Amino acid sequence: MSLSELRVFGRSGTPVSQLTIGTMNFGEGTGGPHGAPTGAEESIRVIHEALDSGITAIDTADVYSQGESEQVVGRALRGRRDDVFLATKFHGQMSANPAHSGNSRRWITQAVEGSLRRLQTDRIDLYQAHRPDYNTDVLETITTLNDLIRQGKILYYGTSVFTPAQLVEAQWLATTNHLIPPLGNQVPYSMLVRGNERDVFPIAQQYGLGVLAYGPLAGGWLSGEFTLEASKAPTRVHSLPGRYDISGPSSERKLHAADALARLADKLELSLVDLSLGFALTHPAISSVIIGPRNSEHLQAYLRAADVRLGEDVLDAIDELVPPGTNFVERDAGAIVPSIEFAELRRR
């Protein structure tokens, strides 16, 4: 990866690498969605190798392994902090006390201090609300984040998997209350999860939001394991129940699409990782794609794939298999909207 491949993060003017290291799997704790975590020393080696290869952005969260991921990142960045665009998140519950979670002023002011301590830094480049908080007024959240910018504890703030309406609301509230508006939004995006093309990406471009796209392999669906020849889906652990259950009609269509995309990659003499990452990097709204390598071998595969450039004919072929704006399974969008998720709210 060369310096010429840096991209500007939204309207900030800040250059970031086209790939961001995601650290959900790093640390000795509970691990990520697909199995055991990567140990601290191996995680640090992967981070250093990524930085040496030209990656300049790291994304983590306080809730990843209950703070251990941030601790690993903090250790890895000793002596290199100024060279990295460092993003982390708040919202997830950090103890048995449910008050230690959410997007309230009370929790954010505690959470940021914990993240700064674990990351061994005096400021966070991008501080993100990991999920919407339907119990907290959005104005309270963005006012608190605005204050953290004024205090120098964070440089920018953003959101993750906010709905289109929430994105516009946050921009409007910030503007009308003379606050610094959100700068970024983090969303899933892959050849199998394209719903954000409908509205989130146009909104991001309209307001100058930097977009961090995660899940270019669709949570493993584009790893090559999900094929029609397989007798059953690979056994995976994930926080979203049913995500790997292929018995339903929506998942069955998704499986057929994954199989067809794998065959397209073979026809193009590309790996499925090459095709998947090349696709995610192509959309003009995306500032950087988050990758989650567990080891050096995974990292090198991602780095090779980042050099793949897909022509219009290939993008058209992908569109024929998975039309733009398609989400096969609603949960793939990342956010859970209470008003449609829970029957007691739908039927009030």
mmCIF file of C-alpha atoms in Angstrom:
data_model
loop_
_atom_site.group_PDB
_atom_site.id
_atom_site.type_symbol
_atom_site.label_atom_id
_atom_site.label_comp_id
_atom_site.label_asym_id
_atom_site.label_seq_id
_atom_site.Cartn_x
_atom_site.Cartn_y
_atom_site.Cartn_z
ATOM 1 C CA MET A 1 0.000 0.000 0.000
ATOM 2 C CA SER A 2 1.358 3.405 -0.934
ATOM 3 C CA LEU A 3 0.755 6.909 0.382
ATOM 4 C CA SER A 4 -1.100 7.669 -2.842
ATOM 5 C CA GLU A 5 -3.873 5.349 -1.627
ATOM 6 C CA LEU A 6 -4.719 7.461 1.407
ATOM 7 C CA ARG A 7 -8.264 8.827 1.446
ATOM 8 C CA VAL A 8 -9.654 11.915 3.144
ATOM 9 C CA PHE A 9 -11.969 11.099 6.037
ATOM 10 C CA GLY A 10 -15.170 12.945 5.285
ATOM 11 C CA ARG A 11 -15.004 16.725 5.502
ATOM 12 C CA SER A 12 -12.182 16.648 8.064
ATOM 13 C CA GLY A 13 -9.265 16.898 5.645
ATOM 14 C CA THR A 14 -7.601 14.073 7.589
ATOM 15 C CA PRO A 15 -5.975 11.400 5.405
ATOM 16 C CA VAL A 16 -6.518 7.760 6.342
ATOM 17 C CA SER A 17 -5.435 4.514 4.746
ATOM 18 C CA GLN A 18 -7.962 2.661 2.643
ATOM 19 C CA LEU A 19 -7.815 -0.183 5.167
ATOM 20 C CA THR A 20 -8.424 0.113 8.905
ATOM 21 C CA ILE A 21 -7.346 -2.527 11.386
ATOM 22 C CA GLY A 22 -10.344 -3.732 13.371
ATOM 23 C CA THR A 23 -9.498 -5.163 16.780
ATOM 24 C CA MET A 24 -12.666 -6.942 17.885
ATOM 25 C CA ASN A 25 -10.788 -10.252 17.987
ATOM 26 C CA PHE A 26 -7.773 -8.915 19.904
ATOM 27 C CA GLY A 27 -7.230 -9.639 23.596
ATOM 28 C CA GLU A 28 -7.484 -12.596 25.931
ATOM 29 C CA GLY A 29 -11.159 -12.074 26.815
ATOM 30 C CA THR A 30 -14.375 -13.234 25.242
ATOM 31 C CA GLY A 31 -13.206 -12.921 21.671
ATOM 32 C CA GLY A 32 -15.015 -11.940 18.528
ATOM 33 C CA PRO A 33 -17.951 -13.431 16.694
ATOM 34 C CA HIS A 34 -16.179 -16.348 15.070
ATOM 35 C CA GLY A 35 -14.330 -18.094 17.862
ATOM 36 C CA ALA A 36 -11.444 -17.704 20.288
ATOM 37 C CA PRO A 37 -9.659 -14.354 20.526
ATOM 38 C CA THR A 38 -6.142 -13.592 19.320
ATOM 39 C CA GLY A 39 -3.702 -13.350 22.220
ATOM 40 C CA ALA A 40 -2.179 -10.039 23.189
ATOM 41 C CA GLU A 41 1.346 -10.644 21.878
ATOM 42 C CA GLU A 42 0.137 -11.972 18.523
ATOM 43 C CA SER A 43 -2.305 -9.064 18.280
ATOM 44 C CA ILE A 44 0.494 -6.562 18.827
ATOM 45 C CA ARG A 45 2.600 -8.254 16.145
ATOM 46 C CA VAL A 46 -0.293 -8.026 13.681
ATOM 47 C CA ILE A 47 -0.839 -4.340 14.479
ATOM 48 C CA HIS A 48 2.841 -3.548 14.014
ATOM 49 C CA GLU A 49 2.934 -5.448 10.729
ATOM 50 C CA ALA A 50 -0.142 -3.553 9.553
ATOM 51 C CA LEU A 51 1.373 -0.185 10.435
ATOM 52 C CA ASP A 52 4.652 -1.134 8.760
ATOM 53 C CA SER A 53 2.668 -2.059 5.639
ATOM 54 C CA GLY A 54 1.118 1.410 5.381
ATOM 55 C CA ILE A 55 -2.128 1.106 7.330
ATOM 56 C CA THR A 56 -2.687 4.281 9.330
ATOM 57 C CA ALA A 57 -6.089 3.694 10.996
ATOM 58 C CA ILE A 58 -7.175 1.470 13.893
ATOM 59 C CA ASP A 59 -10.731 0.904 15.110
ATOM 60 C CA THR A 60 -11.568 -0.597 18.485
ATOM 61 C CA ALA A 61 -14.230 -0.307 21.198
ATOM 62 C CA ASP A 62 -14.321 -0.335 24.984
ATOM 63 C CA VAL A 63 -16.622 -3.346 24.996
ATOM 64 C CA TYR A 64 -14.302 -5.556 22.901
ATOM 65 C CA SER A 65 -13.104 -8.170 25.394
ATOM 66 C CA GLN A 66 -14.310 -5.748 28.094
ATOM 67 C CA GLY A 67 -11.464 -3.300 27.589
ATOM 68 C CA GLU A 68 -8.672 -5.746 26.791
ATOM 69 C CA SER A 69 -8.709 -4.878 23.093
ATOM 70 C CA GLU A 70 -8.103 -1.213 23.913
ATOM 71 C CA GLN A 71 -5.287 -2.212 26.250
ATOM 72 C CA VAL A 72 -3.639 -4.227 23.461
ATOM 73 C CA VAL A 73 -3.935 -1.301 21.070
ATOM 74 C CA GLY A 74 -2.471 1.032 23.672
ATOM 75 C CA ARG A 75 0.561 -1.220 24.087
ATOM 76 C CA ALA A 76 0.987 -1.602 20.332
ATOM 77 C CA LEU A 77 0.951 2.160 19.738
ATOM 78 C CA ARG A 78 3.694 3.078 22.194
ATOM 79 C CA GLY A 79 6.015 5.387 20.288
ATOM 80 C CA ARG A 80 3.738 5.355 17.218
ATOM 81 C CA ARG A 81 0.607 7.106 18.448
ATOM 82 C CA ASP A 82 1.033 10.250 16.348
ATOM 83 C CA ASP A 83 1.148 8.205 13.137
ATOM 84 C CA VAL A 84 -2.263 6.585 13.660
ATOM 85 C CA PHE A 85 -5.869 7.694 13.207
ATOM 86 C CA LEU A 86 -7.297 6.059 16.329
ATOM 87 C CA ALA A 87 -11.014 5.312 16.579
ATOM 88 C CA THR A 88 -12.876 3.728 19.471
ATOM 89 C CA LYS A 89 -16.483 3.455 20.631
ATOM 90 C CA PHE A 90 -18.737 3.733 23.654
ATOM 91 C CA HIS A 91 -22.240 2.385 24.375
ATOM 92 C CA GLY A 92 -21.777 -1.285 25.267
ATOM 93 C CA GLN A 93 -22.228 -2.415 28.871
ATOM 94 C CA MET A 94 -18.878 -2.477 30.660
ATOM 95 C CA SER A 95 -19.827 -4.089 33.971
ATOM 96 C CA ALA A 96 -22.673 -5.858 35.722
ATOM 97 C CA ASN A 97 -24.136 -2.430 36.365
ATOM 98 C CA PRO A 98 -26.452 -1.472 33.466
ATOM 99 C CA ALA A 99 -25.706 2.203 34.195
ATOM 100 C CA HIS A 100 -22.238 1.537 32.759
ATOM 101 C CA SER A 101 -23.537 1.655 29.212
ATOM 102 C CA GLY A 102 -25.489 3.757 26.749
ATOM 103 C CA ASN A 103 -25.151 7.218 25.227
ATOM 104 C CA SER A 104 -25.962 9.432 28.203
ATOM 105 C CA ARG A 105 -23.785 12.292 29.411
ATOM 106 C CA ARG A 106 -23.278 10.450 32.689
ATOM 107 C CA TRP A 107 -21.871 7.354 30.987
ATOM 108 C CA ILE A 108 -19.958 9.004 28.129
ATOM 109 C CA THR A 109 -17.939 11.166 30.536
ATOM 110 C CA GLN A 110 -16.927 8.012 32.424
ATOM 111 C CA ALA A 111 -16.402 5.857 29.344
ATOM 112 C CA VAL A 112 -14.030 8.271 27.627
ATOM 113 C CA GLU A 113 -11.741 8.367 30.660
ATOM 114 C CA GLY A 114 -11.578 4.574 30.694
ATOM 115 C CA SER A 115 -10.756 4.421 26.991
ATOM 116 C CA LEU A 116 -8.068 7.104 27.273
ATOM 117 C CA ARG A 117 -6.456 5.221 30.145
ATOM 118 C CA ARG A 118 -6.528 1.836 28.414
ATOM 119 C CA LEU A 119 -5.308 3.275 25.107
ATOM 120 C CA GLN A 120 -2.502 5.163 26.907
ATOM 121 C CA THR A 121 -3.234 8.345 24.996
ATOM 122 C CA ASP A 122 -4.339 11.890 25.729
ATOM 123 C CA ARG A 123 -6.870 12.070 22.890
ATOM 124 C CA ILE A 124 -9.050 9.890 20.665
ATOM 125 C CA ASP A 125 -9.193 10.828 16.994
ATOM 126 C CA LEU A 126 -12.705 9.480 16.369
ATOM 127 C CA TYR A 127 -15.068 8.668 19.250
ATOM 128 C CA GLN A 128 -18.132 6.762 18.070
ATOM 129 C CA ALA A 129 -21.520 5.890 19.517
ATOM 130 C CA HIS A 130 -21.419 2.121 18.972
ATOM 131 C CA ARG A 131 -25.199 1.845 18.675
ATOM 132 C CA PRO A 132 -28.190 4.179 18.964
ATOM 133 C CA ASP A 133 -29.547 4.613 22.476
ATOM 134 C CA TYR A 134 -33.339 4.865 22.353
ATOM 135 C CA ASN A 135 -33.477 5.894 26.016
ATOM 136 C CA THR A 136 -31.270 8.974 25.637
ATOM 137 C CA ASP A 137 -32.075 12.187 23.806
ATOM 138 C CA VAL A 138 -29.749 12.602 20.825
ATOM 139 C CA LEU A 139 -29.095 16.222 21.767
ATOM 140 C CA GLU A 140 -27.720 15.118 25.149
ATOM 141 C CA THR A 141 -25.326 12.734 23.412
ATOM 142 C CA ILE A 142 -23.997 15.169 20.828
ATOM 143 C CA THR A 143 -23.733 18.023 23.335
ATOM 144 C CA THR A 144 -21.569 15.798 25.524
ATOM 145 C CA LEU A 145 -19.385 14.815 22.578
ATOM 146 C CA ASN A 146 -19.116 18.447 21.526
ATOM 147 C CA ASP A 147 -17.862 19.241 25.046
ATOM 148 C CA LEU A 148 -15.239 16.481 24.800
ATOM 149 C CA ILE A 149 -13.929 18.076 21.610
ATOM 150 C CA ARG A 150 -13.697 21.432 23.383
ATOM 151 C CA GLN A 151 -11.786 19.737 26.199
ATOM 152 C CA GLY A 152 -9.339 18.167 23.723
ATOM 153 C CA LYS A 153 -10.139 14.612 24.791
ATOM 154 C CA ILE A 154 -11.504 13.706 21.360
ATOM 155 C CA LEU A 155 -10.881 15.321 17.976
ATOM 156 C CA TYR A 156 -13.979 14.136 16.093
ATOM 157 C CA TYR A 157 -17.042 12.092 16.900
ATOM 158 C CA GLY A 158 -19.272 9.802 14.920
ATOM 159 C CA THR A 159 -21.871 7.074 15.027
ATOM 160 C CA SER A 160 -22.226 3.414 14.139
ATOM 161 C CA VAL A 161 -25.209 1.796 12.400
ATOM 162 C CA PHE A 162 -27.458 4.812 12.963
ATOM 163 C CA THR A 163 -30.547 4.833 10.783
ATOM 164 C CA PRO A 164 -30.867 7.415 8.008
ATOM 165 C CA ALA A 165 -33.351 9.394 10.111
ATOM 166 C CA GLN A 166 -30.964 9.376 13.080
ATOM 167 C CA LEU A 167 -28.071 10.562 10.934
ATOM 168 C CA VAL A 168 -30.066 13.510 9.618
ATOM 169 C CA GLU A 169 -31.455 14.290 13.075
ATOM 170 C CA ALA A 170 -27.955 14.451 14.569
ATOM 171 C CA GLN A 171 -26.754 16.803 11.833
ATOM 172 C CA TRP A 172 -29.818 19.029 12.225
ATOM 173 C CA LEU A 173 -29.598 19.168 16.019
ATOM 174 C CA ALA A 174 -25.915 20.038 15.897
ATOM 175 C CA THR A 175 -26.439 22.806 13.343
ATOM 176 C CA THR A 176 -29.445 24.371 15.027
ATOM 177 C CA ASN A 177 -27.764 24.281 18.471
ATOM 178 C CA HIS A 178 -24.412 25.631 17.212
ATOM 179 C CA LEU A 179 -22.579 22.398 17.989
ATOM 180 C CA ILE A 180 -19.897 20.553 16.057
ATOM 181 C CA PRO A 181 -21.790 17.923 14.023
ATOM 182 C CA PRO A 182 -20.869 14.234 13.741
ATOM 183 C CA LEU A 183 -18.102 13.496 11.273
ATOM 184 C CA GLY A 184 -18.395 9.760 10.657
ATOM 185 C CA ASN A 185 -20.633 6.724 10.522
ATOM 186 C CA GLN A 186 -19.631 3.079 10.711
ATOM 187 C CA VAL A 187 -21.749 0.542 8.840
ATOM 188 C CA PRO A 188 -21.612 -2.990 7.453
ATOM 189 C CA TYR A 189 -20.971 -3.249 3.738
ATOM 190 C CA SER A 190 -20.243 -6.171 1.454
ATOM 191 C CA MET A 191 -21.467 -7.817 -1.709
ATOM 192 C CA LEU A 192 -24.135 -9.539 0.412
ATOM 193 C CA VAL A 193 -25.028 -6.559 2.630
ATOM 194 C CA ARG A 194 -25.793 -3.608 0.373
ATOM 195 C CA GLY A 195 -28.752 -1.933 2.070
ATOM 196 C CA ASN A 196 -26.735 1.152 3.002
ATOM 197 C CA GLU A 197 -26.387 2.024 -0.673
ATOM 198 C CA ARG A 198 -30.039 3.082 -0.638
ATOM 199 C CA ASP A 199 -29.889 5.965 1.814
ATOM 200 C CA VAL A 200 -27.014 5.932 4.323
ATOM 201 C CA PHE A 201 -24.287 6.440 1.721
ATOM 202 C CA PRO A 202 -26.081 9.313 -0.060
ATOM 203 C CA ILE A 203 -26.675 10.976 3.313
ATOM 204 C CA ALA A 204 -23.007 10.532 4.220
ATOM 205 C CA GLN A 205 -21.954 12.148 0.963
ATOM 206 C CA GLN A 206 -24.438 14.995 1.402
ATOM 207 C CA TYR A 207 -23.155 15.882 4.888
ATOM 208 C CA GLY A 208 -19.487 15.073 4.313
ATOM 209 C CA LEU A 209 -19.399 12.094 6.652
ATOM 210 C CA GLY A 210 -16.472 9.731 6.605
ATOM 211 C CA VAL A 211 -17.671 6.145 6.328
ATOM 212 C CA LEU A 212 -15.894 3.240 7.984
ATOM 213 C CA ALA A 213 -17.245 0.064 6.379
ATOM 214 C CA TYR A 214 -16.957 -3.174 8.329
ATOM 215 C CA GLY A 215 -17.667 -6.777 7.410
ATOM 216 C CA PRO A 216 -16.380 -6.890 3.810
ATOM 217 C CA LEU A 217 -16.598 -10.690 4.059
ATOM 218 C CA ALA A 218 -20.173 -10.461 5.404
ATOM 219 C CA GLY A 219 -19.312 -12.053 8.723
ATOM 220 C CA GLY A 220 -17.730 -15.059 7.012
ATOM 221 C CA TRP A 221 -20.395 -15.625 4.365
ATOM 222 C CA LEU A 222 -17.827 -14.567 1.755
ATOM 223 C CA SER A 223 -14.982 -16.611 3.205
ATOM 224 C CA GLY A 224 -15.580 -19.466 0.766
ATOM 225 C CA GLU A 225 -17.085 -21.712 3.443
ATOM 226 C CA PHE A 226 -20.693 -21.059 2.487
ATOM 227 C CA THR A 227 -21.360 -23.053 -0.671
ATOM 228 C CA LEU A 228 -24.209 -25.111 -2.052
ATOM 229 C CA GLU A 229 -21.974 -28.189 -1.907
ATOM 230 C CA ALA A 230 -21.528 -27.905 1.857
ATOM 231 C CA SER A 231 -23.912 -30.171 3.734
ATOM 232 C CA LYS A 232 -24.551 -27.484 6.332
ATOM 233 C CA ALA A 233 -23.353 -24.031 7.281
ATOM 234 C CA PRO A 234 -20.074 -23.808 9.207
ATOM 235 C CA THR A 235 -20.499 -23.714 12.976
ATOM 236 C CA ARG A 236 -20.025 -20.138 14.122
ATOM 237 C CA VAL A 237 -20.704 -18.184 17.277
ATOM 238 C CA HIS A 238 -22.233 -14.753 16.930
ATOM 239 C CA SER A 239 -24.065 -12.170 18.979
ATOM 240 C CA LEU A 240 -26.898 -12.069 16.438
ATOM 241 C CA PRO A 241 -28.965 -15.252 16.804
ATOM 242 C CA GLY A 242 -29.781 -17.031 13.578
ATOM 243 C CA ARG A 243 -27.245 -15.177 11.477
ATOM 244 C CA TYR A 244 -25.738 -18.438 10.255
ATOM 245 C CA ASP A 245 -28.960 -20.426 10.128
ATOM 246 C CA ILE A 246 -29.454 -21.240 6.449
ATOM 247 C CA SER A 247 -32.841 -22.910 6.880
ATOM 248 C CA GLY A 248 -34.956 -19.794 6.305
ATOM 249 C CA PRO A 249 -35.897 -18.552 2.822
ATOM 250 C CA SER A 250 -33.949 -15.284 3.157
ATOM 251 C CA SER A 251 -30.800 -17.080 4.258
ATOM 252 C CA GLU A 252 -31.264 -19.647 1.528
ATOM 253 C CA ARG A 253 -31.264 -16.873 -1.082
ATOM 254 C CA LYS A 254 -28.204 -15.423 0.609
ATOM 255 C CA LEU A 255 -26.451 -18.803 0.407
ATOM 256 C CA HIS A 256 -27.197 -19.078 -3.320
ATOM 257 C CA ALA A 257 -25.799 -15.564 -3.813
ATOM 258 C CA ALA A 258 -22.643 -16.363 -1.828
ATOM 259 C CA ASP A 259 -22.114 -19.483 -3.931
ATOM 260 C CA ALA A 260 -22.611 -17.546 -7.163
ATOM 261 C CA LEU A 261 -20.145 -14.848 -6.049
ATOM 262 C CA ALA A 262 -17.574 -17.524 -5.234
ATOM 263 C CA ARG A 263 -17.975 -18.935 -8.744
ATOM 264 C CA LEU A 264 -17.610 -15.439 -10.210
ATOM 265 C CA ALA A 265 -14.349 -14.984 -8.307
ATOM 266 C CA ASP A 266 -13.085 -18.299 -9.677
ATOM 267 C CA LYS A 267 -13.995 -17.237 -13.201
ATOM 268 C CA LEU A 268 -12.044 -13.996 -12.739
ATOM 269 C CA GLU A 269 -9.107 -15.930 -11.254
ATOM 270 C CA LEU A 270 -9.431 -13.983 -8.018
ATOM 271 C CA SER A 271 -9.836 -15.186 -4.485
ATOM 272 C CA LEU A 272 -13.205 -14.463 -2.895
ATOM 273 C CA VAL A 273 -11.361 -12.160 -0.461
ATOM 274 C CA ASP A 274 -9.918 -10.269 -3.444
ATOM 275 C CA LEU A 275 -13.345 -9.820 -4.992
ATOM 276 C CA SER A 276 -15.014 -8.918 -1.695
ATOM 277 C CA LEU A 277 -12.493 -6.318 -0.588
ATOM 278 C CA GLY A 278 -12.134 -4.883 -4.072
ATOM 279 C CA PHE A 279 -15.895 -4.405 -4.171
ATOM 280 C CA ALA A 280 -16.094 -2.719 -0.754
ATOM 281 C CA LEU A 281 -13.269 -0.323 -1.599
ATOM 282 C CA THR A 282 -14.929 0.762 -4.832
ATOM 283 C CA HIS A 283 -17.875 2.716 -3.425
ATOM 284 C CA PRO A 284 -17.066 6.469 -3.445
ATOM 285 C CA ALA A 285 -18.778 7.105 -0.099
ATOM 286 C CA ILE A 286 -16.373 4.851 1.805
ATOM 287 C CA SER A 287 -13.335 6.372 3.478
ATOM 288 C CA SER A 288 -11.818 3.130 4.760
ATOM 289 C CA VAL A 289 -12.726 -0.555 5.048
ATOM 290 C CA ILE A 290 -12.256 -2.249 8.408
ATOM 291 C CA ILE A 291 -10.509 -5.615 8.262
ATOM 292 C CA GLY A 292 -10.194 -8.048 11.162
ATOM 293 C CA PRO A 293 -7.101 -10.210 10.640
ATOM 294 C CA ARG A 294 -6.477 -12.808 13.323
ATOM 295 C CA ASN A 295 -2.875 -13.392 12.282
ATOM 296 C CA SER A 296 -0.191 -12.347 9.810
ATOM 297 C CA GLU A 297 -1.485 -14.704 7.116
ATOM 298 C CA HIS A 298 -4.929 -13.086 7.245
ATOM 299 C CA LEU A 299 -3.383 -9.619 7.155
ATOM 300 C CA GLN A 300 -1.286 -10.391 4.091
ATOM 301 C CA ALA A 301 -4.345 -11.723 2.265
ATOM 302 C CA TYR A 302 -6.173 -8.459 2.964
ATOM 303 C CA LEU A 303 -3.184 -6.370 1.872
ATOM 304 C CA ARG A 304 -2.971 -8.247 -1.418
ATOM 305 C CA ALA A 305 -6.707 -7.855 -1.953
ATOM 306 C CA ALA A 306 -6.463 -4.095 -1.391
ATOM 307 C CA ASP A 307 -4.505 -3.829 -4.637
ATOM 308 C CA VAL A 308 -7.369 -5.362 -6.649
ATOM 309 C CA ARG A 309 -9.229 -2.921 -8.875
ATOM 310 C CA LEU A 310 -12.555 -4.079 -10.267
ATOM 311 C CA GLY A 311 -13.705 -2.860 -13.672
ATOM 312 C CA GLU A 312 -17.235 -1.809 -14.550
ATOM 313 C CA ASP A 313 -17.901 -5.171 -16.176
ATOM 314 C CA VAL A 314 -17.107 -6.984 -12.926
ATOM 315 C CA LEU A 315 -19.206 -4.580 -10.872
ATOM 316 C CA ASP A 316 -22.083 -5.115 -13.306
ATOM 317 C CA ALA A 317 -21.720 -8.879 -12.895
ATOM 318 C CA ILE A 318 -21.889 -8.503 -9.108
ATOM 319 C CA ASP A 319 -24.994 -6.319 -9.468
ATOM 320 C CA GLU A 320 -26.682 -9.036 -11.485
ATOM 321 C CA LEU A 321 -26.091 -11.545 -8.698
ATOM 322 C CA VAL A 322 -26.913 -9.181 -5.824
ATOM 323 C CA PRO A 323 -28.811 -6.056 -6.926
ATOM 324 C CA PRO A 324 -27.729 -2.721 -5.409
ATOM 325 C CA GLY A 325 -29.428 -1.948 -2.106
ATOM 326 C CA THR A 326 -30.026 -5.605 -1.212
ATOM 327 C CA ASN A 327 -30.037 -6.937 2.341
ATOM 328 C CA PHE A 328 -31.054 -10.587 2.460
ATOM 329 C CA VAL A 329 -31.485 -10.613 6.247
ATOM 330 C CA GLU A 330 -32.612 -7.517 8.154
ATOM 331 C CA ARG A 331 -30.245 -8.178 11.046
ATOM 332 C CA ASP A 332 -27.287 -7.864 8.671
ATOM 333 C CA ALA A 333 -27.859 -4.105 8.757
ATOM 334 C CA GLY A 334 -26.317 -4.123 12.233
ATOM 335 C CA ALA A 335 -28.792 -2.015 14.196
ATOM 336 C CA ILE A 336 -31.854 -3.333 15.976
ATOM 337 C CA VAL A 337 -34.788 -0.928 15.883
ATOM 338 C CA PRO A 338 -36.947 -1.561 18.972
ATOM 339 C CA SER A 339 -40.194 -0.455 17.337
ATOM 340 C CA ILE A 340 -40.044 -3.335 14.865
ATOM 341 C CA GLU A 341 -37.911 -5.792 16.819
ATOM 342 C CA PHE A 342 -40.061 -6.150 19.917
ATOM 343 C CA ALA A 343 -43.712 -7.151 19.677
ATOM 344 C CA GLU A 344 -44.746 -5.154 22.758
ATOM 345 C CA LEU A 345 -43.620 -1.964 20.988
ATOM 346 C CA ARG A 346 -45.076 -2.847 17.607
ATOM 347 C CA ARG A 347 -48.520 -3.467 19.089
ATOM 348 C CA ARG A 348 -48.916 -0.493 21.391
#
